[in-house]
Amino acid sequence: MVQPLFKVKTIEEGLQLIRESLVFEEFLKNRHESVKIIQAGNRVLAEDIYSARNIPGFNRSTMDGYAVMAQDTFGASDGLPAYLNLVGEIRMSENPSLIIHPGETARIATGGMLPTGANAVVMLEYTEQVDGVMIEVNRSVAFWENVLKADEDLKKGELILTKGHVLRPQDIGVLAALGEEDLQVFQKPTVGVISTGDEVLPIHSQPNPGQIRDINTYALGAAIEQAGCIPEYIGIIPDDEGALEKVFSESVRDERIDILLISGGSSVGVRDYTLKILDKLTSPGTLVHGLALKPGKPTILALNQKKLIIGLPGHPVSAMMVFENVVKKLIYDYKGENQSPFQQKKINALLEHNLFSDPGREEYIRVRLEKRDNRIWAIPILGKSGTISSLVRADGYITIKLNQEGFYRGQKVTVTIF
Amino acid sequence: MVQPLFKVKTIEEGLQLIRESLVFEEFLKNRHESVKIIQAGNRVLAEDIYSARNIPGFNRSTMDGYAVMAQDTFGASDGLPAYLNLVGEIRMSENPSLIIHPGETARIATGGMLPTGANAVVMLEYTEQVDGVMIEVNRSVAFWENVLKADEDLKKGELILTKGHVLRPQDIGVLAALGEEDLQVFQKPTVGVISTGDEVLPIHSQPNPGQIRDINTYALGAAIEQAGCIPEYIGIIPDDEGALEKVFSESVRDERIDILLISGGSSVGVRDYTLKILDKLTSPGTLVHGLALKPGKPTILALNQKKLIIGLPGHPVSAMMVFENVVKKLIYDYKGENQSPFQQKKINALLEHNLFSDPGREEYIRVRLEKRDNRIWAIPILGKSGTISSLVRADGYITIKLNQEGFYRGQKVTVTIF
């Protein structure tokens, strides 16, 4: 039966209920796949990576100059230079056969391998070549100065990247250095998208008065891709219980779909069938109906075995804000992604006018950002709430948390860029 | 001829020289392509988008309730309700034929179209249905309360998104509402990548002492993709003038390549051929050799007609920092992307220890971020500069600007997440 009223939960309580019913650690065990390093950017590591070798693997010069025994340079200065015999030049990429004895030196370039006996490099600018066999050194160097020792960058066996890490370009570079051509990553979740509503038309149709083109399929699809998942576009279903049940049932059973998003019909009105149908089709079933959010209260979280089904409000603004603040967090669970507190794009700004919110729910206020006098101002988007134009006009949003009452004009606020 | 010394320029001066020699506005005129909206996420708009119609296009209820003439409710309260005749129910997606006369009302759902005569909606919770034909209203509503007027969200002809805007999920949603199934975007630039160096080996090789696997091809390739471009992997070329000239020449002439990155050989050493070869192959030629950056000083910026060629330092850390702070800005020019000051991911943190820099150059200090006592600390990565491990250990970097001398322990600094 359709519940008559929401039993509102906080986002944290909602996420907790899902995470108690579906142990993601177990779920992720069967979600590995191998990808070539060249395709691994932005993918989520499914294994810990340890260094298979020392890096650089040899004592490497970090400067152009002369390989020396540091003790030969001690006390050297412009007034009292040290004189060393030039015994050769180190060629790049080779293991030099020459040996540096006391009083000897060899020319070396950045990246070159120190010859046996040498334990430092004097930079070119602190030397002068007297003749073909004699180098004058005007500065003393410490042991291993201008040298990266064989295991100083990465030690063999050292933990470098952990399971759940999202691979950045620089990580890919270091994995290349280690020869990791194939990487174990977690599969990308596939997220199905259903739009519901008698008034919702396909993009290529001409809406009559009372009708509107489908927004959520497109906005959610792009958001799913941006979150590193694969969108599966299922279509628009009218507010007809039989039609909805047929499509929901197919999608719930479809094994390719990991997460199912259904926009519209998630509230408690007479044409809101989503909850009723999900209660029938899913097990363990509906865990949440109603979240302490504005906009976004009529949200449904349900599970059918390992599949997550989320009923989103039909209104595009609400649907997007719930995606941002609830769906994404669960998507990261499905991706196996470690959720870093530093990964959301945020900016501090001064608030242009007072904002108040009822306590007991989290509220999202869309804002424009503007630079004036070298300060960044956050300007709440005016006009009736829930206009889709507010989505394109906003650079981000301010979150008024559960226990906050609002912010004053001129106060510093954190804006999440979206 | 190879110049004996760098003629160091600031990043701003370097970008300015490129932008004076290549007028991007002209360049971008021939770079349009059409994409389906479903593939348009993260693409750069090549046209201004005006609303082709009013949205919602009809007076739409934003609540479940009753459509009324506002004036019929004036003065209504719990103690003194207004009584209205129920003349029907508005069905979703239809243009209602019924008309509201004074003293009349009709049931309406969120998203429904207001019937002629009605100019407000009373929320369901402020009403009671007395019998089949009579509704009691306990609250007065203002004109157009709980109604989104036909052109209140978007007006026909209104500018919505501008050329150069990077399409976000919410933009895609609004474009769907307008029926924009095909969008004009700028082509993705193709960025060629060449690694140079005798000591650089392919990823599948076993390095001997003195050798290292190719890092830059992979790190730069992933960074190019992340920046919304197409990487073209050209390969590793040894430090041989003839071999380098042959490959550079082919790549400079290759019309598929818009930007060419060459890592290594960009400095002033005896094996640094990049500048000499580019001077020969390109026109207008080399505009910059040496940027006031650390790391990253030995950077070359050259143009051949409309093709940008960038010589990057061979050291992976330097190459990545130059990519982040110089190459990306020029890539955005090639993409036609508006460069918003709010788009980089930044975070404020407290600095864990003093940092000093020589003035006259911009310096990038890689840092880890750590949350302690609810504050975020930025911890500079210790150890010798230029280790590749510092790239994976860092969450981001602090920029010490040209005219800054550094920061003190405990000072608030801005960390760019990367």
PDB file of N, CA, C and O in Angstrom, chain A residues 127-182:
ATOM      1  N   THR A 127      81.676  25.330 -11.633  1.00  0.00           N
ATOM      2  CA  THR A 127      82.911  24.689 -12.104  1.00  0.00           C
ATOM      3  C   THR A 127      83.476  25.492 -13.268  1.00  0.00           C
ATOM      4  O   THR A 127      82.782  26.326 -13.865  1.00  0.00           O
ATOM      5  N   GLU A 128      84.711  25.220 -13.585  1.00  0.00           N
ATOM      6  CA  GLU A 128      85.330  25.764 -14.795  1.00  0.00           C
ATOM      7  C   GLU A 128      86.261  24.696 -15.344  1.00  0.00           C
ATOM      8  O   GLU A 128      86.956  24.028 -14.587  1.00  0.00           O
ATOM      9  N   GLN A 129      86.193  24.538 -16.675  1.00  0.00           N
ATOM     10  CA  GLN A 129      87.100  23.545 -17.265  1.00  0.00           C
ATOM     11  C   GLN A 129      88.414  24.251 -17.586  1.00  0.00           C
ATOM     12  O   GLN A 129      88.469  25.149 -18.432  1.00  0.00           O
ATOM     13  N   VAL A 130      89.485  23.865 -16.897  1.00  0.00           N
ATOM     14  CA  VAL A 130      90.786  24.538 -17.048  1.00  0.00           C
ATOM     15  C   VAL A 130      91.410  24.141 -18.383  1.00  0.00           C
ATOM     16  O   VAL A 130      91.844  24.977 -19.173  1.00  0.00           O
ATOM     17  N   ASP A 131      91.430  22.859 -18.646  1.00  0.00           N
ATOM     18  CA  ASP A 131      91.916  22.344 -19.931  1.00  0.00           C
ATOM     19  C   ASP A 131      91.266  20.987 -20.156  1.00  0.00           C
ATOM     20  O   ASP A 131      90.298  20.652 -19.482  1.00  0.00           O
ATOM     21  N   GLY A 132      91.785  20.205 -21.077  1.00  0.00           N
ATOM     22  CA  GLY A 132      91.150  18.938 -21.429  1.00  0.00           C
ATOM     23  C   GLY A 132      91.114  17.940 -20.291  1.00  0.00           C
ATOM     24  O   GLY A 132      90.312  16.988 -20.311  1.00  0.00           O
ATOM     25  N   VAL A 133      91.904  18.110 -19.269  1.00  0.00           N
ATOM     26  CA  VAL A 133      91.973  17.091 -18.211  1.00  0.00           C
ATOM     27  C   VAL A 133      91.764  17.645 -16.801  1.00  0.00           C
ATOM     28  O   VAL A 133      91.803  16.885 -15.840  1.00  0.00           O
ATOM     29  N   MET A 134      91.498  18.949 -16.685  1.00  0.00           N
ATOM     30  CA  MET A 134      91.435  19.542 -15.342  1.00  0.00           C
ATOM     31  C   MET A 134      90.179  20.391 -15.172  1.00  0.00           C
ATOM     32  O   MET A 134      89.870  21.238 -16.010  1.00  0.00           O
ATOM     33  N   ILE A 135      89.441  20.112 -14.048  1.00  0.00           N
ATOM     34  CA  ILE A 135      88.224  20.859 -13.721  1.00  0.00           C
ATOM     35  C   ILE A 135      88.443  21.603 -12.408  1.00  0.00           C
ATOM     36  O   ILE A 135      88.933  21.023 -11.437  1.00  0.00           O
ATOM     37  N   GLU A 136      88.051  22.876 -12.419  1.00  0.00           N
ATOM     38  CA  GLU A 136      88.149  23.685 -11.213  1.00  0.00           C
ATOM     39  C   GLU A 136      86.764  23.716 -10.557  1.00  0.00           C
ATOM     40  O   GLU A 136      85.766  23.995 -11.219  1.00  0.00           O
ATOM     41  N   VAL A 137      86.678  23.405  -9.261  1.00  0.00           N
ATOM     42  CA  VAL A 137      85.393  23.374  -8.538  1.00  0.00           C
ATOM     43  C   VAL A 137      85.406  24.474  -7.481  1.00  0.00           C
ATOM     44  O   VAL A 137      86.293  24.509  -6.630  1.00  0.00           O
ATOM     45  N   ASN A 138      84.403  25.390  -7.555  1.00  0.00           N
ATOM     46  CA  ASN A 138      84.396  26.571  -6.678  1.00  0.00           C
ATOM     47  C   ASN A 138      83.417  26.477  -5.517  1.00  0.00           C
ATOM     48  O   ASN A 138      83.141  27.470  -4.850  1.00  0.00           O
ATOM     49  N   ARG A 139      82.863  25.347  -5.275  1.00  0.00           N
ATOM     50  CA  ARG A 139      81.824  25.252  -4.245  1.00  0.00           C
ATOM     51  C   ARG A 139      81.887  23.835  -3.681  1.00  0.00           C
ATOM     52  O   ARG A 139      82.097  22.885  -4.438  1.00  0.00           O
ATOM     53  N   SER A 140      81.720  23.679  -2.415  1.00  0.00           N
ATOM     54  CA  SER A 140      81.723  22.323  -1.865  1.00  0.00           C
ATOM     55  C   SER A 140      80.321  21.732  -1.944  1.00  0.00           C
ATOM     56  O   SER A 140      79.323  22.468  -1.923  1.00  0.00           O
ATOM     57  N   VAL A 141      80.226  20.442  -2.096  1.00  0.00           N
ATOM     58  CA  VAL A 141      78.921  19.773  -2.096  1.00  0.00           C
ATOM     59  C   VAL A 141      78.877  18.755  -0.966  1.00  0.00           C
ATOM     60  O   VAL A 141      79.910  18.193  -0.585  1.00  0.00           O
ATOM     61  N   ALA A 142      77.684  18.547  -0.431  1.00  0.00           N
ATOM     62  CA  ALA A 142      77.502  17.551   0.629  1.00  0.00           C
ATOM     63  C   ALA A 142      77.376  16.160  -0.004  1.00  0.00           C
ATOM     64  O   ALA A 142      77.171  16.035  -1.222  1.00  0.00           O
ATOM     65  N   PHE A 143      77.517  15.118   0.812  1.00  0.00           N
ATOM     66  CA  PHE A 143      77.290  13.758   0.316  1.00  0.00           C
ATOM     67  C   PHE A 143      75.914  13.683  -0.328  1.00  0.00           C
ATOM     68  O   PHE A 143      74.927  14.123   0.256  1.00  0.00           O
ATOM     69  N   TRP A 144      75.834  13.140  -1.497  1.00  0.00           N
ATOM     70  CA  TRP A 144      74.597  12.891  -2.261  1.00  0.00           C
ATOM     71  C   TRP A 144      73.855  14.171  -2.676  1.00  0.00           C
ATOM     72  O   TRP A 144      72.702  14.111  -3.063  1.00  0.00           O
ATOM     73  N   GLU A 145      74.558  15.319  -2.608  1.00  0.00           N
ATOM     74  CA  GLU A 145      73.931  16.546  -3.110  1.00  0.00           C
ATOM     75  C   GLU A 145      73.730  16.424  -4.621  1.00  0.00           C
ATOM     76  O   GLU A 145      74.593  15.896  -5.339  1.00  0.00           O
ATOM     77  N   ASN A 146      72.582  16.896  -5.098  1.00  0.00           N
ATOM     78  CA  ASN A 146      72.236  16.846  -6.539  1.00  0.00           C
ATOM     79  C   ASN A 146      72.170  15.421  -7.095  1.00  0.00           C
ATOM     80  O   ASN A 146      72.375  15.205  -8.295  1.00  0.00           O
ATOM     81  N   VAL A 147      71.882  14.492  -6.186  1.00  0.00           N
ATOM     82  CA  VAL A 147      71.739  13.088  -6.604  1.00  0.00           C
ATOM     83  C   VAL A 147      70.434  12.553  -6.010  1.00  0.00           C
ATOM     84  O   VAL A 147      70.125  12.819  -4.845  1.00  0.00           O
ATOM     85  N   LEU A 148      69.694  11.824  -6.811  1.00  0.00           N
ATOM     86  CA  LEU A 148      68.549  11.083  -6.300  1.00  0.00           C
ATOM     87  C   LEU A 148      69.009   9.635  -6.172  1.00  0.00           C
ATOM     88  O   LEU A 148      69.376   9.006  -7.167  1.00  0.00           O
ATOM     89  N   LYS A 149      69.040   9.149  -4.925  1.00  0.00           N
ATOM     90  CA  LYS A 149      69.580   7.801  -4.720  1.00  0.00           C
ATOM     91  C   LYS A 149      68.632   6.750  -5.282  1.00  0.00           C
ATOM     92  O   LYS A 149      67.446   6.991  -5.514  1.00  0.00           O
ATOM     93  N   ALA A 150      69.176   5.555  -5.510  1.00  0.00           N
ATOM     94  CA  ALA A 150      68.475   4.503  -6.267  1.00  0.00           C
ATOM     95  C   ALA A 150      67.051   4.229  -5.768  1.00  0.00           C
ATOM     96  O   ALA A 150      66.146   3.991  -6.560  1.00  0.00           O
ATOM     97  N   ASP A 151      66.858   4.281  -4.432  1.00  0.00           N
ATOM     98  CA  ASP A 151      65.518   3.960  -3.912  1.00  0.00           C
ATOM     99  C   ASP A 151      64.886   5.160  -3.223  1.00  0.00           C
ATOM    100  O   ASP A 151      63.987   5.006  -2.404  1.00  0.00           O
ATOM    101  N   GLU A 152      65.364   6.338  -3.569  1.00  0.00           N
ATOM    102  CA  GLU A 152      64.911   7.527  -2.839  1.00  0.00           C
ATOM    103  C   GLU A 152      63.535   7.997  -3.318  1.00  0.00           C
ATOM    104  O   GLU A 152      62.790   8.627  -2.583  1.00  0.00           O
ATOM    105  N   ASP A 153      63.190   7.699  -4.559  1.00  0.00           N
ATOM    106  CA  ASP A 153      61.888   8.145  -5.061  1.00  0.00           C
ATOM    107  C   ASP A 153      60.825   7.113  -4.666  1.00  0.00           C
ATOM    108  O   ASP A 153      59.869   7.432  -3.960  1.00  0.00           O
ATOM    109  N   LEU A 154      60.989   5.891  -5.075  1.00  0.00           N
ATOM    110  CA  LEU A 154      60.095   4.804  -4.651  1.00  0.00           C
ATOM    111  C   LEU A 154      60.931   3.592  -4.272  1.00  0.00           C
ATOM    112  O   LEU A 154      61.844   3.209  -5.005  1.00  0.00           O
ATOM    113  N   LYS A 155      60.565   2.997  -3.135  1.00  0.00           N
ATOM    114  CA  LYS A 155      61.266   1.794  -2.682  1.00  0.00           C
ATOM    115  C   LYS A 155      60.520   0.564  -3.143  1.00  0.00           C
ATOM    116  O   LYS A 155      59.286   0.525  -3.082  1.00  0.00           O
ATOM    117  N   LYS A 156      61.255  -0.445  -3.571  1.00  0.00           N
ATOM    118  CA  LYS A 156      60.627  -1.703  -3.950  1.00  0.00           C
ATOM    119  C   LYS A 156      59.731  -2.204  -2.807  1.00  0.00           C
ATOM    120  O   LYS A 156      60.172  -2.229  -1.656  1.00  0.00           O
ATOM    121  N   GLY A 157      58.496  -2.552  -3.122  1.00  0.00           N
ATOM    122  CA  GLY A 157      57.581  -3.062  -2.099  1.00  0.00           C
ATOM    123  C   GLY A 157      56.766  -1.995  -1.393  1.00  0.00           C
ATOM    124  O   GLY A 157      55.868  -2.301  -0.614  1.00  0.00           O
ATOM    125  N   GLU A 158      57.047  -0.744  -1.687  1.00  0.00           N
ATOM    126  CA  GLU A 158      56.333   0.359  -1.017  1.00  0.00           C
ATOM    127  C   GLU A 158      54.914   0.511  -1.583  1.00  0.00           C
ATOM    128  O   GLU A 158      54.706   0.406  -2.787  1.00  0.00           O
ATOM    129  N   LEU A 159      53.952   0.770  -0.690  1.00  0.00           N
ATOM    130  CA  LEU A 159      52.570   1.011  -1.131  1.00  0.00           C
ATOM    131  C   LEU A 159      52.469   2.385  -1.793  1.00  0.00           C
ATOM    132  O   LEU A 159      52.848   3.399  -1.217  1.00  0.00           O
ATOM    133  N   ILE A 160      51.944   2.410  -3.017  1.00  0.00           N
ATOM    134  CA  ILE A 160      51.915   3.673  -3.757  1.00  0.00           C
ATOM    135  C   ILE A 160      50.501   4.204  -3.906  1.00  0.00           C
ATOM    136  O   ILE A 160      50.228   5.371  -3.686  1.00  0.00           O
ATOM    137  N   LEU A 161      49.597   3.339  -4.330  1.00  0.00           N
ATOM    138  CA  LEU A 161      48.210   3.772  -4.537  1.00  0.00           C
ATOM    139  C   LEU A 161      47.307   2.695  -3.963  1.00  0.00           C
ATOM    140  O   LEU A 161      47.614   1.505  -4.056  1.00  0.00           O
ATOM    141  N   THR A 162      46.194   3.121  -3.382  1.00  0.00           N
ATOM    142  CA  THR A 162      45.345   2.141  -2.714  1.00  0.00           C
ATOM    143  C   THR A 162      44.061   1.903  -3.501  1.00  0.00           C
ATOM    144  O   THR A 162      43.607   2.746  -4.267  1.00  0.00           O
ATOM    145  N   LYS A 163      43.524   0.729  -3.276  1.00  0.00           N
ATOM    146  CA  LYS A 163      42.221   0.344  -3.819  1.00  0.00           C
ATOM    147  C   LYS A 163      41.216   1.456  -3.549  1.00  0.00           C
ATOM    148  O   LYS A 163      41.152   1.985  -2.442  1.00  0.00           O
ATOM    149  N   GLY A 164      40.443   1.814  -4.569  1.00  0.00           N
ATOM    150  CA  GLY A 164      39.442   2.864  -4.382  1.00  0.00           C
ATOM    151  C   GLY A 164      39.909   4.231  -4.845  1.00  0.00           C
ATOM    152  O   GLY A 164      39.116   5.162  -4.918  1.00  0.00           O
ATOM    153  N   HIS A 165      41.194   4.338  -5.175  1.00  0.00           N
ATOM    154  CA  HIS A 165      41.734   5.619  -5.633  1.00  0.00           C
ATOM    155  C   HIS A 165      41.314   5.876  -7.077  1.00  0.00           C
ATOM    156  O   HIS A 165      41.355   4.986  -7.912  1.00  0.00           O
ATOM    157  N   VAL A 166      40.909   7.094  -7.359  1.00  0.00           N
ATOM    158  CA  VAL A 166      40.562   7.466  -8.732  1.00  0.00           C
ATOM    159  C   VAL A 166      41.831   7.939  -9.428  1.00  0.00           C
ATOM    160  O   VAL A 166      42.491   8.869  -8.956  1.00  0.00           O
ATOM    161  N   LEU A 167      42.158   7.290 -10.539  1.00  0.00           N
ATOM    162  CA  LEU A 167      43.461   7.536 -11.167  1.00  0.00           C
ATOM    163  C   LEU A 167      43.524   8.894 -11.862  1.00  0.00           C
ATOM    164  O   LEU A 167      42.760   9.180 -12.782  1.00  0.00           O
ATOM    165  N   ARG A 168      44.463   9.703 -11.411  1.00  0.00           N
ATOM    166  CA  ARG A 168      44.713  11.025 -12.000  1.00  0.00           C
ATOM    167  C   ARG A 168      45.853  10.901 -13.020  1.00  0.00           C
ATOM    168  O   ARG A 168      46.591   9.908 -13.018  1.00  0.00           O
ATOM    169  N   PRO A 169      46.041  11.892 -13.867  1.00  0.00           N
ATOM    170  CA  PRO A 169      47.117  11.797 -14.863  1.00  0.00           C
ATOM    171  C   PRO A 169      48.474  11.486 -14.228  1.00  0.00           C
ATOM    172  O   PRO A 169      49.228  10.642 -14.736  1.00  0.00           O
ATOM    173  N   GLN A 170      48.778  12.138 -13.121  1.00  0.00           N
ATOM    174  CA  GLN A 170      50.088  11.917 -12.506  1.00  0.00           C
ATOM    175  C   GLN A 170      50.219  10.491 -11.966  1.00  0.00           C
ATOM    176  O   GLN A 170      51.320   9.909 -11.987  1.00  0.00           O
ATOM    177  N   ASP A 171      49.113   9.896 -11.504  1.00  0.00           N
ATOM    178  CA  ASP A 171      49.158   8.500 -11.038  1.00  0.00           C
ATOM    179  C   ASP A 171      49.469   7.575 -12.216  1.00  0.00           C
ATOM    180  O   ASP A 171      50.238   6.617 -12.097  1.00  0.00           O
ATOM    181  N   ILE A 172      48.822   7.869 -13.335  1.00  0.00           N
ATOM    182  CA  ILE A 172      49.044   7.085 -14.556  1.00  0.00           C
ATOM    183  C   ILE A 172      50.526   7.143 -14.938  1.00  0.00           C
ATOM    184  O   ILE A 172      51.123   6.133 -15.318  1.00  0.00           O
ATOM    185  N   GLY A 173      51.131   8.314 -14.812  1.00  0.00           N
ATOM    186  CA  GLY A 173      52.555   8.471 -15.124  1.00  0.00           C
ATOM    187  C   GLY A 173      53.418   7.579 -14.248  1.00  0.00           C
ATOM    188  O   GLY A 173      54.309   6.872 -14.729  1.00  0.00           O
ATOM    189  N   VAL A 174      53.139   7.587 -12.950  1.00  0.00           N
ATOM    190  CA  VAL A 174      53.956   6.790 -12.035  1.00  0.00           C
ATOM    191  C   VAL A 174      53.736   5.294 -12.286  1.00  0.00           C
ATOM    192  O   VAL A 174      54.675   4.497 -12.243  1.00  0.00           O
ATOM    193  N   LEU A 175      52.501   4.902 -12.602  1.00  0.00           N
ATOM    194  CA  LEU A 175      52.233   3.492 -12.923  1.00  0.00           C
ATOM    195  C   LEU A 175      52.989   3.082 -14.189  1.00  0.00           C
ATOM    196  O   LEU A 175      53.468   1.949 -14.292  1.00  0.00           O
ATOM    197  N   ALA A 176      53.128   4.010 -15.122  1.00  0.00           N
ATOM    198  CA  ALA A 176      53.917   3.718 -16.327  1.00  0.00           C
ATOM    199  C   ALA A 176      55.375   3.472 -15.955  1.00  0.00           C
ATOM    200  O   ALA A 176      56.007   2.532 -16.454  1.00  0.00           O
ATOM    201  N   ALA A 177      55.906   4.301 -15.067  1.00  0.00           N
ATOM    202  CA  ALA A 177      57.296   4.127 -14.632  1.00  0.00           C
ATOM    203  C   ALA A 177      57.516   2.738 -14.057  1.00  0.00           C
ATOM    204  O   ALA A 177      58.591   2.157 -14.170  1.00  0.00           O
ATOM    205  N   LEU A 178      56.466   2.197 -13.430  1.00  0.00           N
ATOM    206  CA  LEU A 178      56.568   0.872 -12.807  1.00  0.00           C
ATOM    207  C   LEU A 178      56.251  -0.244 -13.788  1.00  0.00           C
ATOM    208  O   LEU A 178      56.262  -1.420 -13.427  1.00  0.00           O
ATOM    209  N   GLY A 179      55.926   0.103 -15.018  1.00  0.00           N
ATOM    210  CA  GLY A 179      55.641  -0.919 -16.025  1.00  0.00           C
ATOM    211  C   GLY A 179      54.265  -1.542 -15.893  1.00  0.00           C
ATOM    212  O   GLY A 179      54.004  -2.611 -16.447  1.00  0.00           O
ATOM    213  N   GLU A 180      53.367  -0.879 -15.177  1.00  0.00           N
ATOM    214  CA  GLU A 180      52.013  -1.432 -14.956  1.00  0.00           C
ATOM    215  C   GLU A 180      51.142  -1.160 -16.188  1.00  0.00           C
ATOM    216  O   GLU A 180      50.319  -0.252 -16.192  1.00  0.00           O
ATOM    217  N   GLU A 181      51.288  -1.979 -17.198  1.00  0.00           N
ATOM    218  CA  GLU A 181      50.582  -1.721 -18.451  1.00  0.00           C
ATOM    219  C   GLU A 181      49.094  -2.089 -18.356  1.00  0.00           C
ATOM    220  O   GLU A 181      48.270  -1.526 -19.063  1.00  0.00           O
ATOM    221  N   ASP A 182      48.784  -3.080 -17.522  1.00  0.00           N
ATOM    222  CA  ASP A 182      47.393  -3.504 -17.321  1.00  0.00           C
ATOM    223  C   ASP A 182      47.029  -3.275 -15.867  1.00  0.00           C
ATOM    224  O   ASP A 182      47.764  -3.667 -14.976  1.00  0.00           O
TER     225      ASP A 182
END
